[in-house]
Tab-separated table of C-alpha atoms in Angstrom:
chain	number	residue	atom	x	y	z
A	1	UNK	CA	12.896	-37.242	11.591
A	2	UNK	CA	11.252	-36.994	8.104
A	3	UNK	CA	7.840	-35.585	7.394
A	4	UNK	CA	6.147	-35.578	4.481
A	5	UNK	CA	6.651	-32.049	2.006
A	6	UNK	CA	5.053	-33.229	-1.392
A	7	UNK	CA	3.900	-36.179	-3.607
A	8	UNK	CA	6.249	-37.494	-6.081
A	9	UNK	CA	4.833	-36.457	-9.040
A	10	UNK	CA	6.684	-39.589	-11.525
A	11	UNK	CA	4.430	-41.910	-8.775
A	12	UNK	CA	2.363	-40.453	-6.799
A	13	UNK	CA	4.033	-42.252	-3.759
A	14	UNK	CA	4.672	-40.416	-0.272
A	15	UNK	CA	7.749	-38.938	-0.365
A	16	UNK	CA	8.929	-39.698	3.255
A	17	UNK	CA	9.348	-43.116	5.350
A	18	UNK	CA	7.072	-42.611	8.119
A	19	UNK	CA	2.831	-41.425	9.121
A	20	UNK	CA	3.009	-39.976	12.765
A	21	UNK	CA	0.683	-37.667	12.660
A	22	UNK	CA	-1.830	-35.796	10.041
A	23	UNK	CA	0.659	-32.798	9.559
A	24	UNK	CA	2.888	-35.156	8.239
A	25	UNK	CA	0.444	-34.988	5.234
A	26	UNK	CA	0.363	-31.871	2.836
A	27	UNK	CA	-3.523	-31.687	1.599
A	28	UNK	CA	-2.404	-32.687	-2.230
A	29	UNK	CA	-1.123	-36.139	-0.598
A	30	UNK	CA	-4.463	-36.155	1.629
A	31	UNK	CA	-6.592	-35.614	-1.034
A	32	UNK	CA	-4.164	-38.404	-3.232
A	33	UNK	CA	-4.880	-40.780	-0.455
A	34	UNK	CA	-8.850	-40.402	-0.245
A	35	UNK	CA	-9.167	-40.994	-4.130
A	36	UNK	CA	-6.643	-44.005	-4.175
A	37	UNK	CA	-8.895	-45.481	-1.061
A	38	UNK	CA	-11.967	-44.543	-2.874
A	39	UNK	CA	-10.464	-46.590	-6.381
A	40	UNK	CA	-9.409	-49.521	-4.055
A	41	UNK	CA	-13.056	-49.815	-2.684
A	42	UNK	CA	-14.495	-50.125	-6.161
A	43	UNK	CA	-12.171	-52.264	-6.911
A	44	UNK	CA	-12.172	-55.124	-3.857
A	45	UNK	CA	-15.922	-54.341	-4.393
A	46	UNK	CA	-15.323	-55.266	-8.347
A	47	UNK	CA	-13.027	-58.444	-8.036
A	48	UNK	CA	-10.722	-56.960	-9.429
A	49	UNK	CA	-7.048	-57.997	-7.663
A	50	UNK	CA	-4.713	-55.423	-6.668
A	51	UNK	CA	-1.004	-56.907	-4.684
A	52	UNK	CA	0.392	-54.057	-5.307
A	53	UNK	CA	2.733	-54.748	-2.666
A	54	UNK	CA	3.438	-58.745	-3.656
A	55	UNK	CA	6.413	-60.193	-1.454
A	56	UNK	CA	6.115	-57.503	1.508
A	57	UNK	CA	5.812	-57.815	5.297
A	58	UNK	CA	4.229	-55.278	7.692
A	59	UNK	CA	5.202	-55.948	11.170
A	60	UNK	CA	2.501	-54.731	13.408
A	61	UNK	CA	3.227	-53.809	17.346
A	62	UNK	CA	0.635	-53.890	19.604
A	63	UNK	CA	0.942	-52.416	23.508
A	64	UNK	CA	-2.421	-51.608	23.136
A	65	UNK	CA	-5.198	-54.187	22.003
A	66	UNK	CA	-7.396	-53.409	19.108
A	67	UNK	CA	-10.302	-54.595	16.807
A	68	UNK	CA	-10.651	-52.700	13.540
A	69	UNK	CA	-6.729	-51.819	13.780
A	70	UNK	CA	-5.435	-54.983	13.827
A	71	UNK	CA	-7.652	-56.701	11.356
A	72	UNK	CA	-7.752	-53.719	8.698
A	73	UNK	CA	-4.400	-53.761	8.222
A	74	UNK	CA	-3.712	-57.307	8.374
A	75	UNK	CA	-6.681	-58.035	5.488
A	76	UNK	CA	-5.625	-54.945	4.089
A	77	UNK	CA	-2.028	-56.178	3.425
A	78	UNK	CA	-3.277	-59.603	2.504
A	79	UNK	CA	-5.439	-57.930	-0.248
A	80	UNK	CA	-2.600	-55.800	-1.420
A	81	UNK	CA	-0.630	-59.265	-1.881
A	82	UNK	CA	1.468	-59.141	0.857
A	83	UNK	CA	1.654	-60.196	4.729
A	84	UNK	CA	1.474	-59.023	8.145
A	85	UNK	CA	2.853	-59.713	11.425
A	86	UNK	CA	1.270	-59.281	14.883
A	87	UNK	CA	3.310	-58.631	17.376
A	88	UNK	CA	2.292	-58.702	21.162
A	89	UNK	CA	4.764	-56.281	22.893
A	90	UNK	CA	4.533	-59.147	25.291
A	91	UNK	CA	5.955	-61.938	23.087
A	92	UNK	CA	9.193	-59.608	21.539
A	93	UNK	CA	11.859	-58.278	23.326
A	94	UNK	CA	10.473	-54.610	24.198
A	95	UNK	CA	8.366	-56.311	26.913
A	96	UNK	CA	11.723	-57.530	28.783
A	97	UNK	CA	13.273	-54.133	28.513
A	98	UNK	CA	14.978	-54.289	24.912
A	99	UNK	CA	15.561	-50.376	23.706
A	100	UNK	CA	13.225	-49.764	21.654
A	101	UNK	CA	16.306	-48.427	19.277
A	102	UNK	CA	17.560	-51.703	18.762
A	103	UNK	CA	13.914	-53.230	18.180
A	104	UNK	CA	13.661	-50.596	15.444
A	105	UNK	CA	16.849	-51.774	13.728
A	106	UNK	CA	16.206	-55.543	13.996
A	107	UNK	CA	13.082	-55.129	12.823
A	108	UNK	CA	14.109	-53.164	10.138
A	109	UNK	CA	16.562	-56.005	8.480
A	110	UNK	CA	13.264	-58.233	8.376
A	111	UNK	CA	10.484	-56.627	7.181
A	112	UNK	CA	9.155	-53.961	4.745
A	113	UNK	CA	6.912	-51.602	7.364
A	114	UNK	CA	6.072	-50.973	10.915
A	115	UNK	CA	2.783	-50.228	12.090
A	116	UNK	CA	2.724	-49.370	15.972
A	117	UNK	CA	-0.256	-49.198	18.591
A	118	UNK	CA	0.739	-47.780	21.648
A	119	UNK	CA	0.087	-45.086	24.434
A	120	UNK	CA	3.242	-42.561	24.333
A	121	UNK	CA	3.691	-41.174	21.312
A	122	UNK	CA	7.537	-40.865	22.172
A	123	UNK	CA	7.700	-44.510	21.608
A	124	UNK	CA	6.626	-44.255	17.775
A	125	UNK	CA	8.424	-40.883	17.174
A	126	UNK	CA	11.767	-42.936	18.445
A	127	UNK	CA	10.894	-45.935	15.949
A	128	UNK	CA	10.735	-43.633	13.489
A	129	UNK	CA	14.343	-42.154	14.285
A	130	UNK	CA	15.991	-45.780	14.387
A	131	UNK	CA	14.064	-47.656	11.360
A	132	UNK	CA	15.409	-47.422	8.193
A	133	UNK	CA	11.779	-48.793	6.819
A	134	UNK	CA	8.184	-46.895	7.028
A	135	UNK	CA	6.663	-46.496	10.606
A	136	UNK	CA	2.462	-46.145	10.486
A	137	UNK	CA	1.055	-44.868	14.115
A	138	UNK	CA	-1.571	-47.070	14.464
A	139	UNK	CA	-2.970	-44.788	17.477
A	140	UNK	CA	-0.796	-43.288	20.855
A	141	UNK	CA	-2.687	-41.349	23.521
A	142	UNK	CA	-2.216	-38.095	21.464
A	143	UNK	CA	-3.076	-39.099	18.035
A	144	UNK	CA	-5.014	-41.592	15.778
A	145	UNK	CA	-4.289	-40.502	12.344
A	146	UNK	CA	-5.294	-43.683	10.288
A	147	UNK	CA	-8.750	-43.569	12.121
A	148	UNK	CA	-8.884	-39.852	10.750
A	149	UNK	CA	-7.981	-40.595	7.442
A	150	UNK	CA	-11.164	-42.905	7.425
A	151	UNK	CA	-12.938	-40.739	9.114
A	152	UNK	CA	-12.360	-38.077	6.353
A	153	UNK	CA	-12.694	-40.394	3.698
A	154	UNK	CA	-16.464	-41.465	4.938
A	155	UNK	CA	-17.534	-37.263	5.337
A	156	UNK	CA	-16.241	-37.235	1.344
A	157	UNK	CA	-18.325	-40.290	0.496
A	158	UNK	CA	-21.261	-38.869	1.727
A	159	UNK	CA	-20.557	-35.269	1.298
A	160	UNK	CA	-18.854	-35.182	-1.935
A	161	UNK	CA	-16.434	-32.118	-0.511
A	162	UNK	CA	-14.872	-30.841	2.718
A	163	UNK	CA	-15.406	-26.830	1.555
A	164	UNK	CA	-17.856	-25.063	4.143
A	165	UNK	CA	-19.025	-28.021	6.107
A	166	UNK	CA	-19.267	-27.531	10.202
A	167	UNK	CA	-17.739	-30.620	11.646
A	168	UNK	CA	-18.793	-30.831	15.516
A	169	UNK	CA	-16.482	-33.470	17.918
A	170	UNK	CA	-18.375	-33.529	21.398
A	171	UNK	CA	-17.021	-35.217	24.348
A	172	UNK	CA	-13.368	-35.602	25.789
A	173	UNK	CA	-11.231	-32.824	23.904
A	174	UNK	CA	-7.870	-34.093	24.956
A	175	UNK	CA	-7.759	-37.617	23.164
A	176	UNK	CA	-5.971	-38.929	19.849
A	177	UNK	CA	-9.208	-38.386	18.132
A	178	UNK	CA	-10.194	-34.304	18.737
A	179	UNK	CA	-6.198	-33.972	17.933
A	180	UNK	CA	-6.127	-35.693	14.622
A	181	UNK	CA	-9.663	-34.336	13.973
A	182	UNK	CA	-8.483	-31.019	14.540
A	183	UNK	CA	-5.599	-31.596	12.217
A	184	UNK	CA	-7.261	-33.063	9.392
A	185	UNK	CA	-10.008	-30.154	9.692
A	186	UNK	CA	-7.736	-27.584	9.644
A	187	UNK	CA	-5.589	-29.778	6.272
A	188	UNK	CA	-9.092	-30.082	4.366
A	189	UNK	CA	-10.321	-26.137	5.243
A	190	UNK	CA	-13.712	-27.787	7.722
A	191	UNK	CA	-14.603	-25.842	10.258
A	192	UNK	CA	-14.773	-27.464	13.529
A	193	UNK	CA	-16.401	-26.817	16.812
A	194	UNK	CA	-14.668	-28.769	19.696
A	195	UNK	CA	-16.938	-29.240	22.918
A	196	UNK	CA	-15.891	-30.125	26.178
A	197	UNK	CA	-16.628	-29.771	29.495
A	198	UNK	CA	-13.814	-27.262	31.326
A	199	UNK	CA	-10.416	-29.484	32.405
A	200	UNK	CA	-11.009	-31.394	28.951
A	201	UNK	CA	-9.941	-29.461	26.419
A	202	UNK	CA	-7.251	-30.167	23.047
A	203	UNK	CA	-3.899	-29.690	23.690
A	204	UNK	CA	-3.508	-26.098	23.585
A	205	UNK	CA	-0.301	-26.340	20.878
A	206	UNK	CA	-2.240	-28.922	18.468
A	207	UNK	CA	-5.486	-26.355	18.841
A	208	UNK	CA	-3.744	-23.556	18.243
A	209	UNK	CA	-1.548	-24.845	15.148
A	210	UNK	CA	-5.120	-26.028	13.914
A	211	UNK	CA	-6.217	-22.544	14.225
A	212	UNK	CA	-3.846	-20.934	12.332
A	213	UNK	CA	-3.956	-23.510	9.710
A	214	UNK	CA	-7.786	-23.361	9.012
A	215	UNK	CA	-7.996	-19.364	9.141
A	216	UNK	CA	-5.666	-19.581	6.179
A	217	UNK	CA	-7.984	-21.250	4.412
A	218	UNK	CA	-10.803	-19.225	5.725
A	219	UNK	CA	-12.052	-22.059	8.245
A	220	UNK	CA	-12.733	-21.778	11.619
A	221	UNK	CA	-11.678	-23.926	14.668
A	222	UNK	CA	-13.665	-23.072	17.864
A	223	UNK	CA	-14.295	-24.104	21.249
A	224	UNK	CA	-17.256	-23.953	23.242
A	225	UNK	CA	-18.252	-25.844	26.887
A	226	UNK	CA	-21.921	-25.885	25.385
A	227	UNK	CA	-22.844	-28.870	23.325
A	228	UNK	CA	-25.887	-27.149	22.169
A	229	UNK	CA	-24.306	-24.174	20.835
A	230	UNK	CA	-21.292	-26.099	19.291
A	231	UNK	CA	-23.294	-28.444	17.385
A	232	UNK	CA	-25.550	-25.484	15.580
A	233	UNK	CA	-25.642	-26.339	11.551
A	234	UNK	CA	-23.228	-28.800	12.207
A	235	UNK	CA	-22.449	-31.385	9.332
A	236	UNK	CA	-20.784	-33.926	11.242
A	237	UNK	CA	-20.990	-34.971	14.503
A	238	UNK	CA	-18.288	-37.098	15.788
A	239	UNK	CA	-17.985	-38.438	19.304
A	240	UNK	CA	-15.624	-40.928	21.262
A	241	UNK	CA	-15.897	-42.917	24.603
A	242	UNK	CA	-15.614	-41.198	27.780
A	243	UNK	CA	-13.167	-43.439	28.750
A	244	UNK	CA	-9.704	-44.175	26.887
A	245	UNK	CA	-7.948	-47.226	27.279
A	246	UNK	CA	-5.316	-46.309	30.673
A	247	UNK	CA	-8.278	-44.196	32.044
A	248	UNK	CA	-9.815	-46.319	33.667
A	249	UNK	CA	-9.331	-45.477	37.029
A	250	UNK	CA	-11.213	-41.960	35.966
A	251	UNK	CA	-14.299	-43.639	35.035
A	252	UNK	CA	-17.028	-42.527	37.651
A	253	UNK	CA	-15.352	-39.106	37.686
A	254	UNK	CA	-15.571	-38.877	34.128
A	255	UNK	CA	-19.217	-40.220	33.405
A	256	UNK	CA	-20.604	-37.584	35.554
A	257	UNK	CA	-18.308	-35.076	33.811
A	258	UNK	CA	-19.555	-35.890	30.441
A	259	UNK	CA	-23.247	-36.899	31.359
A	260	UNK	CA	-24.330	-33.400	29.784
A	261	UNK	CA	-22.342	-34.124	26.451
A	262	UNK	CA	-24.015	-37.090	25.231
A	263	UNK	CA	-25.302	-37.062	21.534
A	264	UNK	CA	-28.966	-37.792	21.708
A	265	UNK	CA	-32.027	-36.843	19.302
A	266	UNK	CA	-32.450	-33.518	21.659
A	267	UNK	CA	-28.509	-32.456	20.898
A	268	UNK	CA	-29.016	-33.416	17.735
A	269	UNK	CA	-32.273	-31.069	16.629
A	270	UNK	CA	-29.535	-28.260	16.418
A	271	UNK	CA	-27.795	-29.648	13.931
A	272	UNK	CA	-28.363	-29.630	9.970
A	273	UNK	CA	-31.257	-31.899	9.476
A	274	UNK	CA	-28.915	-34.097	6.970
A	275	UNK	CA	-26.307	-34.127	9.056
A	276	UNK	CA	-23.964	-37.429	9.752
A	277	UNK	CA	-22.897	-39.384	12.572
A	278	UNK	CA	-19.583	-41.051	13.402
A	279	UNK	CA	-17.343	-42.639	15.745
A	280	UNK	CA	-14.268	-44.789	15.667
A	281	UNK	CA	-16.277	-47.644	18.051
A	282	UNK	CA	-16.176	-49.190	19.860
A	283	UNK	CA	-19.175	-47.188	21.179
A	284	UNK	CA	-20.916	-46.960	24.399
A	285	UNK	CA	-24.736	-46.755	23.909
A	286	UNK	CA	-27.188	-44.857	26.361
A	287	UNK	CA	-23.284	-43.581	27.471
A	288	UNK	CA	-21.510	-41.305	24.967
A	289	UNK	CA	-24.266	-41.724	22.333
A	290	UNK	CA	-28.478	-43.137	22.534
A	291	UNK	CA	-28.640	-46.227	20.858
A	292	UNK	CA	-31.096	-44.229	18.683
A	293	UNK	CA	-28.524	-42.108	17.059
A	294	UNK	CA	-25.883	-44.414	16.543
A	295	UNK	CA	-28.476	-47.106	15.388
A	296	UNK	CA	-30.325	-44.218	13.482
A	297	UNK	CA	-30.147	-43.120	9.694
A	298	UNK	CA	-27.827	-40.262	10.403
A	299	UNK	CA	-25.042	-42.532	11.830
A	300	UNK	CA	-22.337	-43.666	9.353
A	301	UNK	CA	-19.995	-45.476	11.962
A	302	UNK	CA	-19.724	-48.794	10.060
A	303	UNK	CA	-19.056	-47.463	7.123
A	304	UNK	CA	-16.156	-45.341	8.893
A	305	UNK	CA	-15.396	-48.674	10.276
A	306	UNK	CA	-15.104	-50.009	6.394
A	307	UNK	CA	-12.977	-47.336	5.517
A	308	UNK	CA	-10.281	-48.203	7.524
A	309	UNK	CA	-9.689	-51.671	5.199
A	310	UNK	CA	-9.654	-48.913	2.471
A	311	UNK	CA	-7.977	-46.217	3.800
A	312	UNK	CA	-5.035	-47.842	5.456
A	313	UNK	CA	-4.347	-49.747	1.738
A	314	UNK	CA	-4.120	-46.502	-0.095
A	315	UNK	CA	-1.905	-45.435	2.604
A	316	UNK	CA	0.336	-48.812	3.019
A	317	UNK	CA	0.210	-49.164	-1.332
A	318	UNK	CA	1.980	-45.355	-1.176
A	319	UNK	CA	3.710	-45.601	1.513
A	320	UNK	CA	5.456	-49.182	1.221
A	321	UNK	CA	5.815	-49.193	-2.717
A	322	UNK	CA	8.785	-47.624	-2.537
């Protein structure tokens, strides 16, 4: 399977077919992607058109269900002046046991991109092998890069650079969004502070790998089971439900877990006193996060939630132009 190595310099158009994870990014193509989101903005914002990708089709798979996801991408291919399909896995063939293989290939010979929600990240990595057009993971259990690409995006609005800021994630350290965190932290050089309470901790491969990437550039990447020492002079403070979708059954086990890692006004005091708020919503108030903070003049989360229209079109314009 393809990754990404380098931007095409006669284009500036992604190089490979397929956006599995944030590795598959180098940081020139990250950076490429933030300021082509950025330009998009101003121009939607502007009136001015851009169908930069006139006459194509995204076909979008959903096993899981989805908000922002779904309607980002489907406006956001509609702006770019082309189309999108949604696609239940319960109304194709993969819900009545076709190989995913041969869904890849049909697919393929109809439109011009795959985007794919869906909880093993097997599933995408094997659409990937079997398309011949470019596959977008639109979130699996392990990862949710176009989230973090939004997420980084929104930190460089309001930040104006990713050099020596603390980024702080507090809550359940093994989901899609402390993994792609970590990995675009450890891309842009941020130093990040995962907290967790023990049994909930990153992967230990996609922490370590984010390790070694950020000391390189002379970032950090830490854990800590205290929220109150993690979040010291952070910049950022991102947080997530308790509760992923397919978790359910762990909910009361979980909430008591996590009741010490919610981000209130008293976590917050130990943080930078500019410091900014997000998460991917849908949000849980007076659960992961007080009303107050999410609600407050810290939090950025709809703008985040903005960003993915933006985001996701820079990503789809260089990904799909091809």
């Amino acid at each position: 399977m393809e990754t990404v190595k380098d931007v095409n310099e006669t284009n500036g158009q992604l190089t490979t077919d397929h956006l599995l994870t944030i590795n598959d990014l180098t940081e020139t193509e990250l950076t490429d992607l933030i300021q082509e989101a950025i330009v998009l903005k101003q121009e939607l914002k502007e009136g001015i058109p851009h169908p930069h990708l006139q006459g194509k089709t995204l076909g979008m798979i959903f096993e899981k269900s989805s908000t922002r996801t779904r309607v980002s991408f489907e406006t956001g291919m509609l702006q770019l002046g082309g189309h999108a399909l949604f696609l239940s896995s319960k109304d194709i063939q993969l819900g009545r046991g076709e190989p995913v293989s041969d869904t890849a290939k049909v697919l393929s010979r109809y439109v011009d991109g795959l985007m794919i929600r869906t909880f093993d990240h097997e599933t995408i990595e094997e659409f990937a092998r079997h398309a011949t057009v470019p596959v977008i993971n639109g979130l699996t259990d392990p990862h949710h890069p176009t989230q973090v690409l939004a997420d980084l995006m929104t930190i460089y609005e309001y930040k104006g650079t990713f050099e020596g800021l603390k980024l702080c994630y507090i809550g359940d350290g093994n989901n899609n969004m402390t993994h792609s965190l970590l990995q675009g932290a450890a891309l842009t050089g941020m130093n990040m502070t995962v907290s967790s309470p023990e049994g909930y901790q990153p992967d230990p491969g996609i922490f370590k790998e984010a390790s070694i990437k950020a000391s390189k550039k002379g970032a950090d990447i830490s854990f800590s089971t205290d929220p109150h020492e993690a979040v010291k002079d952070a910049d950022i403070i991102v947080t997530d439900v308790w509760t992923s979708m397919g978790m359910e059954d762990e909910t009361n086990e979980r909430l008591t877990a996590f009741k010490p890692y919610q981000v209130n006004s008293k976590l917050a005091e130990h943080a930078k006193s500019d410091y900014l708020f997000l998460h991917c919503l849908p949000a849980h108030r007076e659960e992961e996060v007080t009303a107050e903070i999410i609600d407050g003049p810290h939090s950025a989360v709809f703008d985040e939630a903005e960003n993915r229209l933006h985001a996701q079109k820079a990503l789809l314009k260089k990904i799909m132009k091809k």
